[in-house]
């Protein structure tokens, strides 16, 4: 990129500086009481707002102490575990959840029927959009496709900068309905361009649920079982929302407070979710298990599993990060309710799909990893599997390609983003503007002929 030798040399020096002496003294964070990651010293998030949309609980107060409890997650006051039980056997749980998050209450049957009709009519993309936008510039990363398409849809909106609640709600519903179609078409274009596969494009069906349409759009024969649709529907339900403090939802709050449009806001949240420390974590779990299977000869031998996991914690295996991916959560300690729900559906799906041995391996790793992390790192609070531990495994059993793991997260989470955006607009909060303490040096200006960068 840098053809001029002297400039390339300067860039190399700068990169070297950034990797060594350019780092800020870590002690200064304590000196100025900086809440890195907007978290207190014990890992709790700094309180930056109020919400009625969801509640995430991993502890309870007993006097001055915080006591770990089995994790609880509430959408608009409803326990997610109760919702999932109520949705059992249905393929429209995500639609009910989206209605709940946006309107504050669960729909009646008539309201759900009308909502399904509205969403079905909104699924289709603008004329020639797939050809002119998605297929003309295929991407290896489908999150990039979603982001680009969202920004392009701004141009198809007759009043894109209107941030009245009614208009933002209309925009949100349109994006929620279109996300599965954009992701599926983006993936098919990717396969065609980079894998030399046949281009398969199906039209979405208005009378099908989001989960059913995802499976239908991805498969050449459009076929899927009821259990597959039900399991994917539950995956969408439990990923739809997780409080206002998670990175991508907080991003939505931050951008919304500037007064900008819905498309820019959603694009920002997509950029946040794309990161491997947020929405991309389930892919890391799958990669870790692939490495584990390659290095363990007997999946039932707990000594081999324990040795492998100890290696991970000692920075000796997989990506040398020192992490067992899918284990631990910032809020939950005893259990992540989403992982508890997903584990049961993973068990059922493994029996139908012939993955019983793989499920048993996941179960063993979860149990042994908890023990090793707590004993090896002197962790005071319990450690649990988080939702990413089982989600990638479930998607694999559903024959969903890894390229779509994070986009499916986005297909679900945009429901929560939309609810939080509207809540922020209704409450007319101040523009979010935290502070950074300057710790550099003030310098005297020098004329250009007197400067010596080296």
Short mmCIF file of C-alpha atoms in Angstrom, two decimals:
data_model
loop_
_atom_site.label_atom_id
_atom_site.label_comp_id
_atom_site.label_asym_id
_atom_site.label_seq_id
_atom_site.Cartn_x
_atom_site.Cartn_y
_atom_site.Cartn_z
CA UNK A 1 0.00 0.00 0.00
CA UNK A 2 2.80 2.42 0.89
CA UNK A 3 5.03 2.65 -2.18
CA UNK A 4 7.21 5.43 -0.80
CA UNK A 5 9.99 3.82 1.24
CA UNK A 6 10.33 6.66 3.77
CA UNK A 7 6.59 6.80 4.46
CA UNK A 8 6.42 3.01 4.82
CA UNK A 9 9.28 3.23 7.32
CA UNK A 10 7.40 5.90 9.26
CA UNK A 11 4.31 3.69 9.37
CA UNK A 12 6.40 0.78 10.66
CA UNK A 13 7.80 2.99 13.44
CA UNK A 14 4.30 4.12 14.38
CA UNK A 15 2.99 0.54 14.52
CA UNK A 16 5.95 -0.40 16.71
CA UNK A 17 5.18 2.55 18.98
CA UNK A 18 1.53 1.54 19.30
CA UNK A 19 2.49 -1.99 20.29
CA UNK A 20 4.89 -0.95 23.03
CA UNK A 21 5.48 2.52 24.45
CA UNK A 22 2.22 3.86 23.04
CA UNK A 23 0.16 1.96 25.61
CA UNK A 24 -1.29 4.02 28.44
CA UNK A 25 0.04 3.19 31.90
CA UNK A 26 -2.53 0.77 33.33
CA UNK A 27 -2.04 2.23 36.80
CA UNK A 28 -3.59 5.49 35.64
CA UNK A 29 -6.95 3.77 35.26
CA UNK A 30 -6.93 3.19 39.01
CA UNK A 31 -5.58 6.65 39.74
CA UNK A 32 -8.47 8.32 37.93
CA UNK A 33 -11.04 5.66 38.97
CA UNK A 34 -11.81 4.85 35.33
CA UNK A 35 -14.53 2.23 34.89
CA UNK A 36 -12.95 0.27 32.05
CA UNK A 37 -15.59 -1.36 29.90
CA UNK A 38 -18.12 0.71 31.87
CA UNK A 39 -17.81 -1.86 34.67
CA UNK A 40 -17.12 -1.57 38.38
CA UNK A 41 -14.16 -3.35 39.97
CA UNK A 42 -16.30 -6.43 40.66
CA UNK A 43 -17.42 -6.66 37.03
CA UNK A 44 -20.87 -5.13 37.39
CA UNK A 45 -21.95 -2.74 34.68
CA UNK A 46 -22.03 0.96 35.50
CA UNK A 47 -25.65 2.12 35.65
CA UNK A 48 -26.18 4.37 32.62
CA UNK A 49 -29.94 4.19 32.00
CA UNK A 50 -33.36 2.85 32.88
CA UNK A 51 -35.51 0.43 30.89
CA UNK A 52 -38.81 -1.43 31.09
CA UNK A 53 -38.02 -3.75 28.17
CA UNK A 54 -36.05 -6.52 29.85
CA UNK A 55 -34.51 -7.53 33.14
CA UNK A 56 -31.36 -9.66 33.50
CA UNK A 57 -30.78 -11.14 36.96
CA UNK A 58 -27.90 -13.25 38.22
CA UNK A 59 -27.75 -12.13 41.86
CA UNK A 60 -30.00 -11.08 44.71
CA UNK A 61 -29.27 -8.75 47.61
CA UNK A 62 -28.96 -10.11 51.15
CA UNK A 63 -27.99 -7.14 53.29
CA UNK A 64 -24.76 -5.78 51.89
CA UNK A 65 -23.96 -8.96 49.96
CA UNK A 66 -24.74 -10.01 46.42
CA UNK A 67 -25.70 -13.67 46.41
CA UNK A 68 -25.63 -15.66 43.15
CA UNK A 69 -28.95 -17.12 41.99
CA UNK A 70 -29.96 -19.23 38.99
CA UNK A 71 -30.11 -16.74 36.13
CA UNK A 72 -33.42 -15.12 35.22
CA UNK A 73 -34.34 -13.17 32.09
CA UNK A 74 -37.55 -11.21 31.67
CA UNK A 75 -39.06 -9.64 28.55
CA UNK A 76 -41.47 -6.80 29.41
CA UNK A 77 -41.92 -8.45 32.81
CA UNK A 78 -42.46 -12.01 31.54
CA UNK A 79 -39.98 -14.73 32.50
CA UNK A 80 -38.43 -16.08 29.30
CA UNK A 81 -38.64 -19.63 30.61
CA UNK A 82 -42.41 -19.20 30.99
CA UNK A 83 -42.60 -17.79 27.46
CA UNK A 84 -40.68 -20.73 26.02
CA UNK A 85 -42.93 -23.20 27.82
CA UNK A 86 -45.94 -21.36 26.43
CA UNK A 87 -44.49 -21.41 22.90
CA UNK A 88 -43.76 -25.17 23.04
CA UNK A 89 -44.89 -26.83 19.83
CA UNK A 90 -45.35 -23.47 18.10
CA UNK A 91 -43.28 -22.07 15.24
CA UNK A 92 -44.39 -18.49 15.86
CA UNK A 93 -42.81 -17.80 19.24
CA UNK A 94 -40.44 -15.23 17.78
CA UNK A 95 -43.34 -13.29 16.29
CA UNK A 96 -45.08 -13.26 19.68
CA UNK A 97 -41.82 -12.17 21.31
CA UNK A 98 -41.31 -9.36 18.80
CA UNK A 99 -44.88 -8.15 19.41
CA UNK A 100 -44.25 -8.29 23.17
CA UNK A 101 -40.99 -6.35 23.02
CA UNK A 102 -42.42 -3.64 20.77
CA UNK A 103 -45.91 -3.25 22.23
CA UNK A 104 -45.33 -4.24 25.85
CA UNK A 105 -47.83 -7.11 26.10
CA UNK A 106 -48.36 -10.53 24.57
CA UNK A 107 -50.79 -10.54 21.64
CA UNK A 108 -54.23 -12.11 21.51
CA UNK A 109 -54.76 -14.70 18.77
CA UNK A 110 -56.42 -12.12 16.52
CA UNK A 111 -53.60 -9.63 17.11
CA UNK A 112 -50.99 -12.30 16.38
CA UNK A 113 -52.76 -13.28 13.16
CA UNK A 114 -52.82 -9.66 12.01
CA UNK A 115 -49.20 -9.14 13.08
CA UNK A 116 -48.13 -12.22 11.13
CA UNK A 117 -49.93 -10.86 8.06
CA UNK A 118 -48.21 -7.48 8.40
CA UNK A 119 -44.78 -9.10 8.80
CA UNK A 120 -45.42 -11.46 5.89
CA UNK A 121 -46.26 -8.57 3.59
CA UNK A 122 -43.09 -6.71 4.63
CA UNK A 123 -40.65 -9.57 3.93
CA UNK A 124 -40.19 -8.93 0.21
CA UNK A 125 -37.27 -6.74 -0.79
CA UNK A 126 -37.69 -3.80 -3.20
CA UNK A 127 -37.78 -4.73 -6.89
CA UNK A 128 -34.36 -5.83 -8.21
CA UNK A 129 -32.77 -5.18 -4.78
CA UNK A 130 -31.27 -8.67 -4.64
CA UNK A 131 -29.76 -8.33 -8.11
CA UNK A 132 -28.58 -4.72 -7.84
CA UNK A 133 -27.42 -4.59 -4.21
CA UNK A 134 -26.76 -8.07 -2.82
CA UNK A 135 -25.58 -10.05 -5.85
CA UNK A 136 -23.52 -7.27 -7.44
CA UNK A 137 -21.14 -7.12 -4.48
CA UNK A 138 -21.13 -10.48 -2.65
CA UNK A 139 -19.26 -10.54 0.64
CA UNK A 140 -17.53 -13.30 2.56
CA UNK A 141 -19.07 -11.91 5.73
CA UNK A 142 -22.87 -11.85 5.78
CA UNK A 143 -22.90 -9.29 8.59
CA UNK A 144 -21.32 -6.92 6.07
CA UNK A 145 -24.17 -7.73 3.67
CA UNK A 146 -26.77 -6.93 6.32
CA UNK A 147 -25.05 -3.67 7.23
CA UNK A 148 -24.70 -2.54 3.63
CA UNK A 149 -28.28 -3.46 2.75
CA UNK A 150 -29.70 -1.66 5.78
CA UNK A 151 -27.91 1.54 4.78
CA UNK A 152 -29.07 1.12 1.18
CA UNK A 153 -32.71 0.70 2.27
CA UNK A 154 -32.48 4.30 3.53
CA UNK A 155 -32.66 5.34 -0.13
CA UNK A 156 -35.91 3.41 -0.63
CA UNK A 157 -37.66 5.15 2.28
CA UNK A 158 -39.67 8.22 1.26
CA UNK A 159 -39.15 9.80 4.67
CA UNK A 160 -36.02 8.10 6.11
CA UNK A 161 -35.07 10.78 8.66
CA UNK A 162 -38.49 10.89 10.28
CA UNK A 163 -37.94 9.78 13.90
CA UNK A 164 -41.53 9.97 15.10
CA UNK A 165 -42.46 6.87 17.08
CA UNK A 166 -45.01 5.74 14.48
CA UNK A 167 -42.55 6.00 11.60
CA UNK A 168 -39.67 4.38 13.49
CA UNK A 169 -42.00 1.52 14.40
CA UNK A 170 -42.88 1.07 10.72
CA UNK A 171 -39.20 1.14 9.76
CA UNK A 172 -38.35 -1.34 12.51
CA UNK A 173 -41.04 -3.82 11.49
CA UNK A 174 -39.89 -3.63 7.88
CA UNK A 175 -36.26 -4.34 8.84
CA UNK A 176 -37.20 -7.17 11.23
CA UNK A 177 -39.21 -8.79 8.43
CA UNK A 178 -36.50 -8.34 5.79
CA UNK A 179 -33.44 -9.43 7.78
CA UNK A 180 -33.93 -13.19 7.19
CA UNK A 181 -34.32 -12.64 3.45
CA UNK A 182 -31.25 -10.38 3.19
CA UNK A 183 -29.11 -12.84 5.18
CA UNK A 184 -30.26 -15.85 3.14
CA UNK A 185 -29.75 -14.12 -0.21
CA UNK A 186 -26.39 -12.80 0.97
CA UNK A 187 -25.30 -16.32 1.86
CA UNK A 188 -26.51 -17.81 -1.43
CA UNK A 189 -24.64 -15.09 -3.35
CA UNK A 190 -21.52 -15.77 -1.28
CA UNK A 191 -21.68 -19.50 -2.08
CA UNK A 192 -22.17 -18.77 -5.76
CA UNK A 193 -19.33 -16.25 -5.96
CA UNK A 194 -16.68 -17.77 -3.72
CA UNK A 195 -17.53 -21.50 -3.55
CA UNK A 196 -18.63 -21.90 -7.18
CA UNK A 197 -21.96 -23.35 -6.01
CA UNK A 198 -25.28 -23.17 -7.80
CA UNK A 199 -27.22 -20.00 -7.09
CA UNK A 200 -30.42 -20.90 -5.25
CA UNK A 201 -32.94 -18.13 -4.66
CA UNK A 202 -36.37 -18.85 -3.18
CA UNK A 203 -39.00 -16.24 -2.45
CA UNK A 204 -40.13 -15.91 1.17
CA UNK A 205 -43.63 -17.08 1.95
CA UNK A 206 -45.86 -14.58 3.71
CA UNK A 207 -47.76 -17.23 5.67
CA UNK A 208 -44.65 -18.80 7.22
CA UNK A 209 -42.91 -17.81 10.43
CA UNK A 210 -39.44 -16.25 10.56
CA UNK A 211 -37.88 -19.60 11.55
CA UNK A 212 -39.66 -21.45 8.75
CA UNK A 213 -38.66 -18.87 6.16
CA UNK A 214 -34.99 -19.04 7.22
CA UNK A 215 -34.91 -22.82 6.75
CA UNK A 216 -36.88 -22.62 3.50
CA UNK A 217 -34.66 -19.93 1.98
CA UNK A 218 -31.45 -21.80 2.82
CA UNK A 219 -32.38 -25.25 1.54
CA UNK A 220 -32.51 -26.23 -2.10
CA UNK A 221 -35.59 -28.41 -1.54
CA UNK A 222 -37.26 -25.93 0.88
CA UNK A 223 -37.97 -28.82 3.26
CA UNK A 224 -37.65 -28.87 7.06
CA UNK A 225 -39.18 -30.80 9.94
CA UNK A 226 -41.53 -29.37 12.55
CA UNK A 227 -38.89 -29.94 15.25
CA UNK A 228 -36.27 -28.04 13.22
CA UNK A 229 -38.58 -25.06 12.84
CA UNK A 230 -39.56 -25.17 16.51
CA UNK A 231 -35.97 -25.32 17.71
CA UNK A 232 -34.84 -22.47 15.47
CA UNK A 233 -37.87 -20.46 16.61
CA UNK A 234 -36.82 -20.91 20.25
CA UNK A 235 -33.25 -19.86 19.33
CA UNK A 236 -34.68 -16.63 17.94
CA UNK A 237 -36.80 -16.11 21.05
CA UNK A 238 -33.94 -16.42 23.53
CA UNK A 239 -31.58 -14.21 21.48
CA UNK A 240 -34.13 -11.43 20.86
CA UNK A 241 -33.23 -9.25 23.83
CA UNK A 242 -30.82 -9.12 26.76
CA UNK A 243 -31.05 -5.78 28.53
CA UNK A 244 -29.94 -2.32 27.53
CA UNK A 245 -26.31 -2.77 28.57
CA UNK A 246 -25.13 -5.40 26.10
CA UNK A 247 -22.75 -3.87 23.58
CA UNK A 248 -24.93 -3.80 20.47
CA UNK A 249 -28.05 -2.59 22.31
CA UNK A 250 -26.07 0.07 24.13
CA UNK A 251 -24.74 1.09 20.72
CA UNK A 252 -28.35 1.52 19.60
CA UNK A 253 -29.02 3.76 22.59
CA UNK A 254 -25.88 5.82 21.97
CA UNK A 255 -26.64 6.40 18.29
CA UNK A 256 -30.34 7.02 18.88
CA UNK A 257 -29.56 9.87 21.29
CA UNK A 258 -27.89 11.78 18.45
CA UNK A 259 -31.25 12.06 16.68
CA UNK A 260 -30.11 10.17 13.59
CA UNK A 261 -32.17 7.82 11.41
CA UNK A 262 -33.18 4.21 12.05
CA UNK A 263 -31.00 2.77 9.27
CA UNK A 264 -27.81 4.38 10.61
CA UNK A 265 -28.67 3.21 14.12
CA UNK A 266 -29.26 -0.41 13.09
CA UNK A 267 -26.10 -0.42 10.97
CA UNK A 268 -24.12 0.65 14.03
CA UNK A 269 -25.61 -2.12 16.15
CA UNK A 270 -24.76 -4.63 13.42
CA UNK A 271 -21.16 -3.46 13.48
CA UNK A 272 -21.07 -4.06 17.22
CA UNK A 273 -22.68 -7.51 17.04
CA UNK A 274 -20.24 -8.63 14.33
CA UNK A 275 -17.36 -8.65 16.81
CA UNK A 276 -16.12 -12.05 18.06
CA UNK A 277 -16.35 -10.80 21.66
CA UNK A 278 -20.10 -10.27 21.19
CA UNK A 279 -22.21 -11.93 18.50
CA UNK A 280 -19.42 -13.96 16.96
CA UNK A 281 -18.64 -15.90 20.15
CA UNK A 282 -20.61 -19.03 19.18
CA UNK A 283 -18.32 -19.54 16.19
CA UNK A 284 -15.35 -19.59 18.58
CA UNK A 285 -17.07 -22.34 20.57
CA UNK A 286 -17.53 -24.43 17.43
CA UNK A 287 -13.92 -23.92 16.40
CA UNK A 288 -12.75 -24.89 19.88
CA UNK A 289 -14.78 -28.11 19.80
CA UNK A 290 -13.44 -28.96 16.34
CA UNK A 291 -9.91 -28.59 17.71
CA UNK A 292 -10.86 -30.63 20.77
CA UNK A 293 -12.20 -33.51 18.66
CA UNK A 294 -8.99 -33.50 16.65
CA UNK A 295 -6.90 -33.80 19.82
CA UNK A 296 -8.98 -36.18 21.94
CA UNK A 297 -9.14 -39.80 20.85
CA UNK A 298 -11.92 -40.86 23.24
CA UNK A 299 -14.80 -38.43 23.78
CA UNK A 300 -15.95 -40.41 26.81
CA UNK A 301 -12.57 -40.27 28.56
CA UNK A 302 -12.90 -37.48 31.11
CA UNK A 303 -9.17 -37.51 31.87
CA UNK A 304 -8.42 -36.63 28.24
CA UNK A 305 -11.07 -33.91 28.26
CA UNK A 306 -9.74 -32.50 31.52
CA UNK A 307 -6.17 -32.44 30.18
CA UNK A 308 -7.27 -30.63 27.02
CA UNK A 309 -9.26 -28.02 28.97
CA UNK A 310 -6.38 -27.46 31.39
CA UNK A 311 -4.21 -26.78 28.37
CA UNK A 312 -6.66 -24.13 27.18
CA UNK A 313 -6.60 -22.38 30.55
CA UNK A 314 -2.77 -22.47 30.51
CA UNK A 315 -2.65 -20.80 27.07
CA UNK A 316 -1.33 -24.04 25.57
CA UNK A 317 -4.10 -25.10 23.21
CA UNK A 318 -6.41 -23.92 20.44
CA UNK A 319 -5.87 -20.16 20.02
CA UNK A 320 -3.69 -19.74 23.16
CA UNK A 321 -6.13 -17.18 24.57
CA UNK A 322 -6.41 -18.90 27.96
CA UNK A 323 -10.18 -19.12 27.51
CA UNK A 324 -12.69 -21.94 27.42
CA UNK A 325 -15.16 -20.39 25.03
CA UNK A 326 -18.83 -20.50 25.97
CA UNK A 327 -18.07 -20.55 29.69
CA UNK A 328 -18.75 -17.61 31.99
CA UNK A 329 -20.94 -14.52 31.81
CA UNK A 330 -20.77 -10.95 33.08
CA UNK A 331 -24.13 -11.19 34.88
CA UNK A 332 -25.05 -14.86 35.25
CA UNK A 333 -23.12 -17.13 37.61
CA UNK A 334 -25.05 -20.24 38.62
CA UNK A 335 -26.79 -20.55 35.25
CA UNK A 336 -27.63 -18.67 32.07
CA UNK A 337 -31.38 -19.28 31.52
CA UNK A 338 -30.90 -19.15 27.76
CA UNK A 339 -28.26 -21.89 27.90
CA UNK A 340 -30.51 -23.99 30.14
CA UNK A 341 -33.36 -23.70 27.61
CA UNK A 342 -31.12 -24.31 24.62
CA UNK A 343 -29.47 -27.34 26.19
CA UNK A 344 -32.80 -29.16 26.43
CA UNK A 345 -33.65 -28.41 22.81
CA UNK A 346 -30.14 -29.47 21.80
CA UNK A 347 -30.74 -32.78 23.55
CA UNK A 348 -34.01 -33.35 21.64
CA UNK A 349 -32.50 -32.34 18.30
CA UNK A 350 -29.43 -34.53 18.84
CA UNK A 351 -31.70 -37.56 19.17
CA UNK A 352 -33.49 -36.79 15.90
CA UNK A 353 -30.30 -35.92 14.02
CA UNK A 354 -27.97 -38.62 15.33
CA UNK A 355 -25.70 -36.32 17.35
CA UNK A 356 -26.18 -38.03 20.71
CA UNK A 357 -22.43 -38.65 21.22
CA UNK A 358 -21.64 -35.01 20.39
CA UNK A 359 -24.26 -33.80 22.86
CA UNK A 360 -22.75 -36.02 25.56
CA UNK A 361 -19.34 -34.46 24.83
CA UNK A 362 -20.76 -30.94 25.25
CA UNK A 363 -22.37 -31.99 28.52
CA UNK A 364 -19.07 -33.38 29.86
CA UNK A 365 -17.09 -30.34 28.78
CA UNK A 366 -19.59 -28.00 30.44
CA UNK A 367 -19.35 -29.89 33.75
CA UNK A 368 -15.56 -30.29 33.76
CA UNK A 369 -14.92 -26.71 32.59
CA UNK A 370 -16.92 -25.29 35.50
CA UNK A 371 -14.80 -27.25 37.95
CA UNK A 372 -11.46 -26.33 36.34
CA UNK A 373 -12.20 -22.61 36.04
CA UNK A 374 -13.36 -22.27 39.63
CA UNK A 375 -10.54 -24.36 41.12
CA UNK A 376 -7.76 -23.22 38.82
CA UNK A 377 -8.44 -19.51 38.98
CA UNK A 378 -9.78 -19.20 42.52
CA UNK A 379 -13.03 -17.76 41.20
CA UNK A 380 -15.35 -16.82 44.06
CA UNK A 381 -18.65 -16.81 42.19
CA UNK A 382 -19.89 -19.90 40.31
CA UNK A 383 -19.16 -20.20 36.59
CA UNK A 384 -21.81 -21.33 34.10
CA UNK A 385 -22.14 -22.10 30.42
CA UNK A 386 -23.50 -19.13 28.50
CA UNK A 387 -25.88 -19.16 25.54
CA UNK A 388 -23.02 -19.38 23.02
CA UNK A 389 -21.93 -22.75 24.39
CA UNK A 390 -24.85 -24.61 22.81
CA UNK A 391 -26.16 -22.25 20.09
CA UNK A 392 -23.51 -23.07 17.48
CA UNK A 393 -24.01 -26.80 18.11
CA UNK A 394 -27.77 -26.38 17.56
CA UNK A 395 -27.21 -24.42 14.34
CA UNK A 396 -24.85 -27.15 13.11
CA UNK A 397 -27.50 -29.80 13.72
CA UNK A 398 -29.94 -27.62 11.76
CA UNK A 399 -27.46 -27.60 8.84
CA UNK A 400 -27.09 -23.86 9.13
CA UNK A 401 -23.65 -22.80 7.80
CA UNK A 402 -21.21 -21.11 10.17
CA UNK A 403 -21.29 -17.99 8.00
CA UNK A 404 -24.85 -17.43 9.24
CA UNK A 405 -24.33 -18.02 12.97
CA UNK A 406 -23.90 -14.32 13.81
CA UNK A 407 -26.44 -13.09 11.20
CA UNK A 408 -29.09 -15.30 12.84
CA UNK A 409 -28.23 -13.59 16.11
CA UNK A 410 -28.85 -10.27 14.32
CA UNK A 411 -32.12 -11.52 12.78
CA UNK A 412 -33.32 -12.11 16.33
CA UNK A 413 -31.70 -9.22 18.23
CA UNK A 414 -33.01 -6.49 15.93
CA UNK A 415 -36.32 -6.96 17.75
CA UNK A 416 -34.65 -5.88 20.98
CA UNK A 417 -32.68 -3.09 19.32
CA UNK A 418 -35.91 -1.70 17.88
CA UNK A 419 -37.68 -1.77 21.23
CA UNK A 420 -34.79 0.02 22.93
CA UNK A 421 -34.53 2.61 20.15
CA UNK A 422 -38.20 3.47 20.52
CA UNK A 423 -37.88 3.58 24.33
CA UNK A 424 -34.96 5.99 23.99
CA UNK A 425 -36.92 8.22 21.60
CA UNK A 426 -40.01 8.23 23.84
CA UNK A 427 -37.96 9.25 26.89
CA UNK A 428 -36.01 11.92 24.98
CA UNK A 429 -32.83 11.24 26.88
CA UNK A 430 -29.73 13.38 26.68
CA UNK A 431 -27.12 12.59 24.07
CA UNK A 432 -24.83 9.96 25.60
CA UNK A 433 -21.47 11.57 26.14
CA UNK A 434 -19.15 9.89 28.70
CA UNK A 435 -15.75 11.41 29.49
CA UNK A 436 -12.16 10.36 28.79
CA UNK A 437 -9.37 11.72 30.99
CA UNK A 438 -6.46 13.17 29.00
CA UNK A 439 -3.14 11.72 30.24
CA UNK A 440 -0.82 12.89 27.47
CA UNK A 441 1.54 15.89 27.45
CA UNK A 442 0.88 19.38 26.13
CA UNK A 443 3.43 20.34 23.47
CA UNK A 444 4.84 23.49 21.92
CA UNK A 445 4.03 24.06 18.24
CA UNK A 446 7.04 23.86 15.89
CA UNK A 447 7.26 25.18 12.33
CA UNK A 448 7.38 22.37 9.79
CA UNK A 449 11.07 22.90 8.94
CA UNK A 450 12.03 22.34 12.61
CA UNK A 451 10.13 19.08 13.15
CA UNK A 452 11.93 15.75 13.56
CA UNK A 453 9.47 12.89 13.97
CA UNK A 454 12.29 10.42 14.60
#
